[in-house]
PDB file of N, CA, C and O in Angstrom:
ATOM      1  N   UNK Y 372      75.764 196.573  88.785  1.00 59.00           N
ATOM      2  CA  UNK Y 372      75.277 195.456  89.549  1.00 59.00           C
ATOM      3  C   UNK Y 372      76.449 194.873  90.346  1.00 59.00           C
ATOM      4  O   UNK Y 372      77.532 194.826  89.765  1.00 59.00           O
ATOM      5  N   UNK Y 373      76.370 194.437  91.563  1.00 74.00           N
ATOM      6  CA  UNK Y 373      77.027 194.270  92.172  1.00 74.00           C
ATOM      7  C   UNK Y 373      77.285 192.603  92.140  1.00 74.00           C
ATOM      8  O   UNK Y 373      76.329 191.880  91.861  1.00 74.00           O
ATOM      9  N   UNK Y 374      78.826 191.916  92.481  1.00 72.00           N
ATOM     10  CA  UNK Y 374      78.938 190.343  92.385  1.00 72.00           C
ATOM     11  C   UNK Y 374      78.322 189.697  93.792  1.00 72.00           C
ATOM     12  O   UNK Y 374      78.342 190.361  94.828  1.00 72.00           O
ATOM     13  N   UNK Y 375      77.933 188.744  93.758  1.00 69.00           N
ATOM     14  CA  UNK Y 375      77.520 188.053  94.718  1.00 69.00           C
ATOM     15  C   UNK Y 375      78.597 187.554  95.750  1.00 69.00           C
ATOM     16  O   UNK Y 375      79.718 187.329  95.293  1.00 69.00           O
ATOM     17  N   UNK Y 376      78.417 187.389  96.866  1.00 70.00           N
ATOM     18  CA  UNK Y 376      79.737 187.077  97.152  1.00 70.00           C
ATOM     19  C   UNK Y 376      79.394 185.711  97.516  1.00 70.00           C
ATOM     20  O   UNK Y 376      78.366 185.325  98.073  1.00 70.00           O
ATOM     21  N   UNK Y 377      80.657 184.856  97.023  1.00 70.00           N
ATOM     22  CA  UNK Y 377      80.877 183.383  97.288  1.00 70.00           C
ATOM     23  C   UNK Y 377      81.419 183.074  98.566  1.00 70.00           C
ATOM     24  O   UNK Y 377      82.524 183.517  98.881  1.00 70.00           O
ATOM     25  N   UNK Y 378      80.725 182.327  99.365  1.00 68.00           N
ATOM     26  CA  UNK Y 378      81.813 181.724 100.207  1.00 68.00           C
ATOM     27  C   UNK Y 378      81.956 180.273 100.169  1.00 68.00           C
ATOM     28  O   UNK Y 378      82.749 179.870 101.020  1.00 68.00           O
ATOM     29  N   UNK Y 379      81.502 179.486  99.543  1.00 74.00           N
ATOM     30  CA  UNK Y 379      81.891 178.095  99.049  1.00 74.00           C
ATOM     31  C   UNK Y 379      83.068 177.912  98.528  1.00 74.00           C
ATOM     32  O   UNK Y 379      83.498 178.811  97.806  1.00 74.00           O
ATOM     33  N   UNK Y 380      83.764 176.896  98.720  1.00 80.00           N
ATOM     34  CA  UNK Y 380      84.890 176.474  98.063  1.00 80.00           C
ATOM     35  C   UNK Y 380      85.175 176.254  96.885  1.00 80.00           C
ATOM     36  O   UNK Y 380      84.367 175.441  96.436  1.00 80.00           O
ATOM     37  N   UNK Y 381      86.204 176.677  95.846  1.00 83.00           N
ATOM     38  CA  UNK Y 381      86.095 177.101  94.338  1.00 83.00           C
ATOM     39  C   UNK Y 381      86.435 174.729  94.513  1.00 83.00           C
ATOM     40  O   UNK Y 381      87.276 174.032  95.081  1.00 83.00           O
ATOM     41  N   UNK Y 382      84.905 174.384  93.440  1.00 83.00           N
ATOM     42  CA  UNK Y 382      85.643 172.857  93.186  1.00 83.00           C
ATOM     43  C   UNK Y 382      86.160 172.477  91.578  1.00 83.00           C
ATOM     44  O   UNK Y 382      86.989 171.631  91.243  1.00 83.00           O
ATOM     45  N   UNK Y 383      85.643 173.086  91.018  1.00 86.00           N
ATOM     46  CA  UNK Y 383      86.052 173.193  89.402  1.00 86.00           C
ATOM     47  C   UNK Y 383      85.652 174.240  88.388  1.00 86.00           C
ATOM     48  O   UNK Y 383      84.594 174.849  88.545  1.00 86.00           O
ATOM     49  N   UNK Y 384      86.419 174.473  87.387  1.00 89.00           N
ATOM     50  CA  UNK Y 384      86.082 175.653  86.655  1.00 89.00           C
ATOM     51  C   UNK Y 384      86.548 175.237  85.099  1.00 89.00           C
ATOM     52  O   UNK Y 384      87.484 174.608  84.604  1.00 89.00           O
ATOM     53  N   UNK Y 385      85.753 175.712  84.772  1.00 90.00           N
ATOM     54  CA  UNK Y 385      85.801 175.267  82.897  1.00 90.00           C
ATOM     55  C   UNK Y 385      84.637 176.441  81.899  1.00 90.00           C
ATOM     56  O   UNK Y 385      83.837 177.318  82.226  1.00 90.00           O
ATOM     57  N   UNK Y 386      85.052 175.914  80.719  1.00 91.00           N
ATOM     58  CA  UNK Y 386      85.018 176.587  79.650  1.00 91.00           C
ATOM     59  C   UNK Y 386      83.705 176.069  78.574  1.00 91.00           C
ATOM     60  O   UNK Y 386      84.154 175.451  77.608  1.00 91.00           O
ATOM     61  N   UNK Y 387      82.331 176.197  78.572  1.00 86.00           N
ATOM     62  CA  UNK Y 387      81.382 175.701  77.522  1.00 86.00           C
ATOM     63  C   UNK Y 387      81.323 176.610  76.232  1.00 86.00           C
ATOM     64  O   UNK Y 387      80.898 177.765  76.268  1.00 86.00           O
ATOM     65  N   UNK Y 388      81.716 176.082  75.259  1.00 85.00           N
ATOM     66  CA  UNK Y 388      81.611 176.631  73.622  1.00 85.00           C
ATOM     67  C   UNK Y 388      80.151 176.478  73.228  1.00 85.00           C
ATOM     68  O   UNK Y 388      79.491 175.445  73.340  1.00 85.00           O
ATOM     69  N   UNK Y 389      79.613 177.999  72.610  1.00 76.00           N
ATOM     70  CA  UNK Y 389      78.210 177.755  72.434  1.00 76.00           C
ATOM     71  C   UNK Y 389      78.221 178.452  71.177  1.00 76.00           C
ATOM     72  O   UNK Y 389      77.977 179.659  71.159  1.00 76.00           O
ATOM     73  N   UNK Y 390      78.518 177.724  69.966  1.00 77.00           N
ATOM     74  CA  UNK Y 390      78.528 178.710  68.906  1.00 77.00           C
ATOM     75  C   UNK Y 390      79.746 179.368  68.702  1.00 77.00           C
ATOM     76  O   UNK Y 390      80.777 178.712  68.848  1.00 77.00           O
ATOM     77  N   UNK Y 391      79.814 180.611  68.372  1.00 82.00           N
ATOM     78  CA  UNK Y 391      80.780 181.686  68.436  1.00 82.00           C
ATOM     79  C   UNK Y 391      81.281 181.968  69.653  1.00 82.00           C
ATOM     80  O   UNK Y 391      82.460 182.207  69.912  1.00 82.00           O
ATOM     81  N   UNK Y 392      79.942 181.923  70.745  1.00 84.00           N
ATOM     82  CA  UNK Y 392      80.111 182.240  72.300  1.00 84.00           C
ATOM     83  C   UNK Y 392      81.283 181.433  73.083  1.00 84.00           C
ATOM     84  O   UNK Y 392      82.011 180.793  72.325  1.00 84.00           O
ATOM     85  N   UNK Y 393      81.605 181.346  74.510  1.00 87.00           N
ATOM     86  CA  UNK Y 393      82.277 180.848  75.425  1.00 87.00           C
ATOM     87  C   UNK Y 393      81.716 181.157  76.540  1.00 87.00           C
ATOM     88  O   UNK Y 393      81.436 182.331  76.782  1.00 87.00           O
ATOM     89  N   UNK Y 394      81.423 180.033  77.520  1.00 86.00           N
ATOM     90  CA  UNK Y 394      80.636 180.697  78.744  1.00 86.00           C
ATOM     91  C   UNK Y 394      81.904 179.935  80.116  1.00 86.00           C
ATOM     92  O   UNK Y 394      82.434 178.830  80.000  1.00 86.00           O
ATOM     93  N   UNK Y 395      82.059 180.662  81.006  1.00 88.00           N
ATOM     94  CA  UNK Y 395      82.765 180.120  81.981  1.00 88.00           C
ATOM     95  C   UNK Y 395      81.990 179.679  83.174  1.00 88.00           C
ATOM     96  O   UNK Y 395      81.198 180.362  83.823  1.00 88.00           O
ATOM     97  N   UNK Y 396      82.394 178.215  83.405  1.00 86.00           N
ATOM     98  CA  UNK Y 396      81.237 177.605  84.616  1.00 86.00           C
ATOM     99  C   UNK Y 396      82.313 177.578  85.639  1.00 86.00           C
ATOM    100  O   UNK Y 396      83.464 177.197  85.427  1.00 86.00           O
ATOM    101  N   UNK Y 397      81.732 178.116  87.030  1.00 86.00           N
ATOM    102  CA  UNK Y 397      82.483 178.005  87.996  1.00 86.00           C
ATOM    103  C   UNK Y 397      81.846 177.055  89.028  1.00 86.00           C
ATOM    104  O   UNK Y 397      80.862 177.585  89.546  1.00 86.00           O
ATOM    105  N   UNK Y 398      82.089 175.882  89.462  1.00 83.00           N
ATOM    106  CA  UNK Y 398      81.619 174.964  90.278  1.00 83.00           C
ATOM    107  C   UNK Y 398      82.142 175.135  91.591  1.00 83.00           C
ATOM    108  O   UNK Y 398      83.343 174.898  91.719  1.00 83.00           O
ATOM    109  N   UNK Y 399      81.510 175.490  92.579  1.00 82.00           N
ATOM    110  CA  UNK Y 399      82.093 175.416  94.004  1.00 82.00           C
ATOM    111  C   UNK Y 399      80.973 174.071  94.819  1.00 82.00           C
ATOM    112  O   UNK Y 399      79.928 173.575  94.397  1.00 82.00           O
ATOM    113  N   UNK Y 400      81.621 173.855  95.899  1.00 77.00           N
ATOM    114  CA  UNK Y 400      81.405 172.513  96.492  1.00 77.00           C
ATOM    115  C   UNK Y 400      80.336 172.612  97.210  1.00 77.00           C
ATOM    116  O   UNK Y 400      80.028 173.397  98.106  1.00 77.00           O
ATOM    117  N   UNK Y 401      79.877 171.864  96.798  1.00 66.00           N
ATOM    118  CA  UNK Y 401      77.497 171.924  96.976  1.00 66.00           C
ATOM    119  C   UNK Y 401      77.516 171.254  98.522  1.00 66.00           C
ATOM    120  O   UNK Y 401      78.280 170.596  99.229  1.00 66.00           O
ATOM    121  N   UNK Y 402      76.193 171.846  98.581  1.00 72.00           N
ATOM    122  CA  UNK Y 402      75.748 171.104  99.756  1.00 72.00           C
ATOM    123  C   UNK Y 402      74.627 170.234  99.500  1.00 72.00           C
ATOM    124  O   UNK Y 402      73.785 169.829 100.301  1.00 72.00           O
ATOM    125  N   UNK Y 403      74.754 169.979  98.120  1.00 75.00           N
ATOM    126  CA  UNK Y 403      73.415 169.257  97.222  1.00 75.00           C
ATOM    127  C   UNK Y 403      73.850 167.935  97.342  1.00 75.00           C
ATOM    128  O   UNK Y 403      75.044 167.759  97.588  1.00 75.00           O
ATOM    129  N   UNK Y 404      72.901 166.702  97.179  1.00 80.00           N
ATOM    130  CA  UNK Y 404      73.004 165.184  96.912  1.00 80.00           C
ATOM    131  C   UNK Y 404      73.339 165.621  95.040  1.00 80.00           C
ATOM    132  O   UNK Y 404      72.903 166.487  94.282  1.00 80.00           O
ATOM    133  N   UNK Y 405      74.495 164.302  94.887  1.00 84.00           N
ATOM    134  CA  UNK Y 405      74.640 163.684  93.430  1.00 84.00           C
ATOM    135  C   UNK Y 405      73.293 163.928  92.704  1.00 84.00           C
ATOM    136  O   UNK Y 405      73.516 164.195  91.523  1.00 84.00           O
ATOM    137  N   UNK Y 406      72.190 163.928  92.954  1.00 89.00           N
ATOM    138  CA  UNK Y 406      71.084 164.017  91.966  1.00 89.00           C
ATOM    139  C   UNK Y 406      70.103 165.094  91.299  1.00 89.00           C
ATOM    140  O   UNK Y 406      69.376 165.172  90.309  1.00 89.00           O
ATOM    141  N   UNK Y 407      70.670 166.253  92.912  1.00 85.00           N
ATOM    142  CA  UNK Y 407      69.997 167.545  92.642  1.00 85.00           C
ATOM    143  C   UNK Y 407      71.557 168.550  91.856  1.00 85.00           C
ATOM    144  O   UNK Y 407      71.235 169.598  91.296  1.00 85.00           O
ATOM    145  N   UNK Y 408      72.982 168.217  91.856  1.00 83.00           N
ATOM    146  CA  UNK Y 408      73.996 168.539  91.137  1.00 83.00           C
ATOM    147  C   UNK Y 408      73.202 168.069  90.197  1.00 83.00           C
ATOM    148  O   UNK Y 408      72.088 168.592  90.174  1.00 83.00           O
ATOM    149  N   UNK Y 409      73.422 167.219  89.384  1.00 89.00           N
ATOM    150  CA  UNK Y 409      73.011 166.678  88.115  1.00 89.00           C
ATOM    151  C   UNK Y 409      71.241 167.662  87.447  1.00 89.00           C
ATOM    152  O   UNK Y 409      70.793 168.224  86.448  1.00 89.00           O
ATOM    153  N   UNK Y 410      70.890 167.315  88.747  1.00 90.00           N
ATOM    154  CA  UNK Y 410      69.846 168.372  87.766  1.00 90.00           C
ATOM    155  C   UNK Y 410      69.815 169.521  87.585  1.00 90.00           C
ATOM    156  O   UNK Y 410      69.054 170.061  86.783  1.00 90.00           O
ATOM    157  N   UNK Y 411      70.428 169.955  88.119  1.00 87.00           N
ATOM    158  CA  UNK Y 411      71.229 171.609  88.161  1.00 87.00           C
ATOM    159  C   UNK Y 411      71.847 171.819  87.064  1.00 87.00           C
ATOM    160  O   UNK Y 411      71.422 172.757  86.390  1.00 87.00           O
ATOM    161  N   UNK Y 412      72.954 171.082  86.569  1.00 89.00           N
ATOM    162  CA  UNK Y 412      73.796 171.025  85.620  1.00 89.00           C
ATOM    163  C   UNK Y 412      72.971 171.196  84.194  1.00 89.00           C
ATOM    164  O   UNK Y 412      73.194 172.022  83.309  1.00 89.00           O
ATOM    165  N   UNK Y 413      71.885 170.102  84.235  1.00 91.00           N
ATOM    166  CA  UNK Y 413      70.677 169.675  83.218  1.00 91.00           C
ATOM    167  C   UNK Y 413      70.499 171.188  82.670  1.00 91.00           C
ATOM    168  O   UNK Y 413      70.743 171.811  81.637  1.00 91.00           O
ATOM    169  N   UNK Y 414      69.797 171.487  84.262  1.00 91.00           N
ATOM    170  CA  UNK Y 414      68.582 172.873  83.834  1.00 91.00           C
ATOM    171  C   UNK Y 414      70.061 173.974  83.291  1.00 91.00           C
ATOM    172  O   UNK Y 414      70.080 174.520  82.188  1.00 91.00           O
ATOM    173  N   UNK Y 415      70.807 174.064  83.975  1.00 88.00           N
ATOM    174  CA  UNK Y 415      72.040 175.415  83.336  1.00 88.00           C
ATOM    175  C   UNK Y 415      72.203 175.462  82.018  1.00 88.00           C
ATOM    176  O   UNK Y 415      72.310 176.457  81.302  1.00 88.00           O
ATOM    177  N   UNK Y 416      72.220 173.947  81.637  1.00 88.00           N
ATOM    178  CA  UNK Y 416      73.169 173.520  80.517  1.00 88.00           C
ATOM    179  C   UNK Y 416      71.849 174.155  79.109  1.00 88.00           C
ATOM    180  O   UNK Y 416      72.068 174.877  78.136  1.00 88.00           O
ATOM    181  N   UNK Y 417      69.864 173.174  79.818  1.00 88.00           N
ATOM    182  CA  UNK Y 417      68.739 173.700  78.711  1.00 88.00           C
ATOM    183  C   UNK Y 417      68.733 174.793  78.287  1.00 88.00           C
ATOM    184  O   UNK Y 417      68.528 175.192  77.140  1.00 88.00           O
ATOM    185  N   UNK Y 418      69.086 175.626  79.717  1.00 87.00           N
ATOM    186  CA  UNK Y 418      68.682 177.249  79.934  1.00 87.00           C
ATOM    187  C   UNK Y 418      69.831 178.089  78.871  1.00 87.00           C
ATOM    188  O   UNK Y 418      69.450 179.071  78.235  1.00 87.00           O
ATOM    189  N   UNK Y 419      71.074 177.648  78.782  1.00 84.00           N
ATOM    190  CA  UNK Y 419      72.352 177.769  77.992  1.00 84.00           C
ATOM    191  C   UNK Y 419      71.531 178.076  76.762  1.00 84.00           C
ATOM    192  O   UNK Y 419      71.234 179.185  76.316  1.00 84.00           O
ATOM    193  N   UNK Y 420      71.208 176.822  76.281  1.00 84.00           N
ATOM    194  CA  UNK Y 420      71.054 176.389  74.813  1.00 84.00           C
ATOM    195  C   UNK Y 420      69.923 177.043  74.426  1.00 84.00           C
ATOM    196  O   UNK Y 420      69.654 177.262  73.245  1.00 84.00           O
ATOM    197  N   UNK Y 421      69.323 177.331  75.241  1.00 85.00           N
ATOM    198  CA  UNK Y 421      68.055 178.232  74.556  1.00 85.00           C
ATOM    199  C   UNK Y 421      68.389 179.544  74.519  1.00 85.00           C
ATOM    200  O   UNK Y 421      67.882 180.288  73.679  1.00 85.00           O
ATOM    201  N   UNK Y 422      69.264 179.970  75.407  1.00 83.00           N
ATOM    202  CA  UNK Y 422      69.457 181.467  75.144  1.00 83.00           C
ATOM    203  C   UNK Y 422      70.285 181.824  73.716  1.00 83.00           C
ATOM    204  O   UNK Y 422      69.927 182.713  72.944  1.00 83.00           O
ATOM    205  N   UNK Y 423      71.462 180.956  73.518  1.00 80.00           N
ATOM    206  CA  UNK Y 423      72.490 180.646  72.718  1.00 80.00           C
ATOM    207  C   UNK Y 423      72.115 180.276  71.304  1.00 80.00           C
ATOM    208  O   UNK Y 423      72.773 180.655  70.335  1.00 80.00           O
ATOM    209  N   UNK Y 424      71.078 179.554  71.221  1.00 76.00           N
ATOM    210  CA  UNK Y 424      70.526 178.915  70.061  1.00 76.00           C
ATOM    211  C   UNK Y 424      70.497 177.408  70.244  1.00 76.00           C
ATOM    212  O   UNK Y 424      71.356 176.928  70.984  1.00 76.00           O
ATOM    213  N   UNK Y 425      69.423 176.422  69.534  1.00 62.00           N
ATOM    214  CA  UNK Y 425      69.405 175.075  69.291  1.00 62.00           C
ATOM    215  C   UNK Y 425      71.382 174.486  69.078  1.00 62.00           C
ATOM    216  O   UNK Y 425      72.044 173.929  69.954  1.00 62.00           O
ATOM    217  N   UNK Y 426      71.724 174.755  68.068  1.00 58.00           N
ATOM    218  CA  UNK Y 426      72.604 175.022  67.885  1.00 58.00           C
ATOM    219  C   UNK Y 426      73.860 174.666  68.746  1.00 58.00           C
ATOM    220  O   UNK Y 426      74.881 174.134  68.311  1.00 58.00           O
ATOM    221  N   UNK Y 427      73.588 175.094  70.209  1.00 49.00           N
ATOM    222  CA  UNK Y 427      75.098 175.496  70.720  1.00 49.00           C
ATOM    223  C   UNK Y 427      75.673 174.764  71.343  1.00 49.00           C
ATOM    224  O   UNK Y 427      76.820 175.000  71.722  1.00 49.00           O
ATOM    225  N   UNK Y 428      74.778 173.242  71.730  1.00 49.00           N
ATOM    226  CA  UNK Y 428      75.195 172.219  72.791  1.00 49.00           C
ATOM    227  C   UNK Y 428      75.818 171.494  71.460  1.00 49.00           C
ATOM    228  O   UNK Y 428      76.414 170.422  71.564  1.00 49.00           O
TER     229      UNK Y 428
END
């Protein structure tokens, strides 16, 4: 499978512990309002925890 290619600007990058797991979030600079970021973050973060287990947040 091939990577997507980014052309947004790298804006932050970090590390979520899910269990045993480690997932790396790469944030580049949205063209989203403060509210649709935030719900983005929400849905990544549900979608995380369900794959991961109850557990991992």
């Amino acid at each position: 499978m091939d990577k997507p290619v980014i052309t947004e600007k790298l804006m932050n990058s970090y590390e979520i512990d899910f269990g045993k797991s480690r997932a790396v979030v790469n944030e580049y600079l949205p063209s989203l309002t403060k509210d649709e970021i935030e719900l983005n973050r929400m849905t990544v973060k549900n979608i995380l925890a369900k794959v991961f287990g109850k557990n991992a947040v």
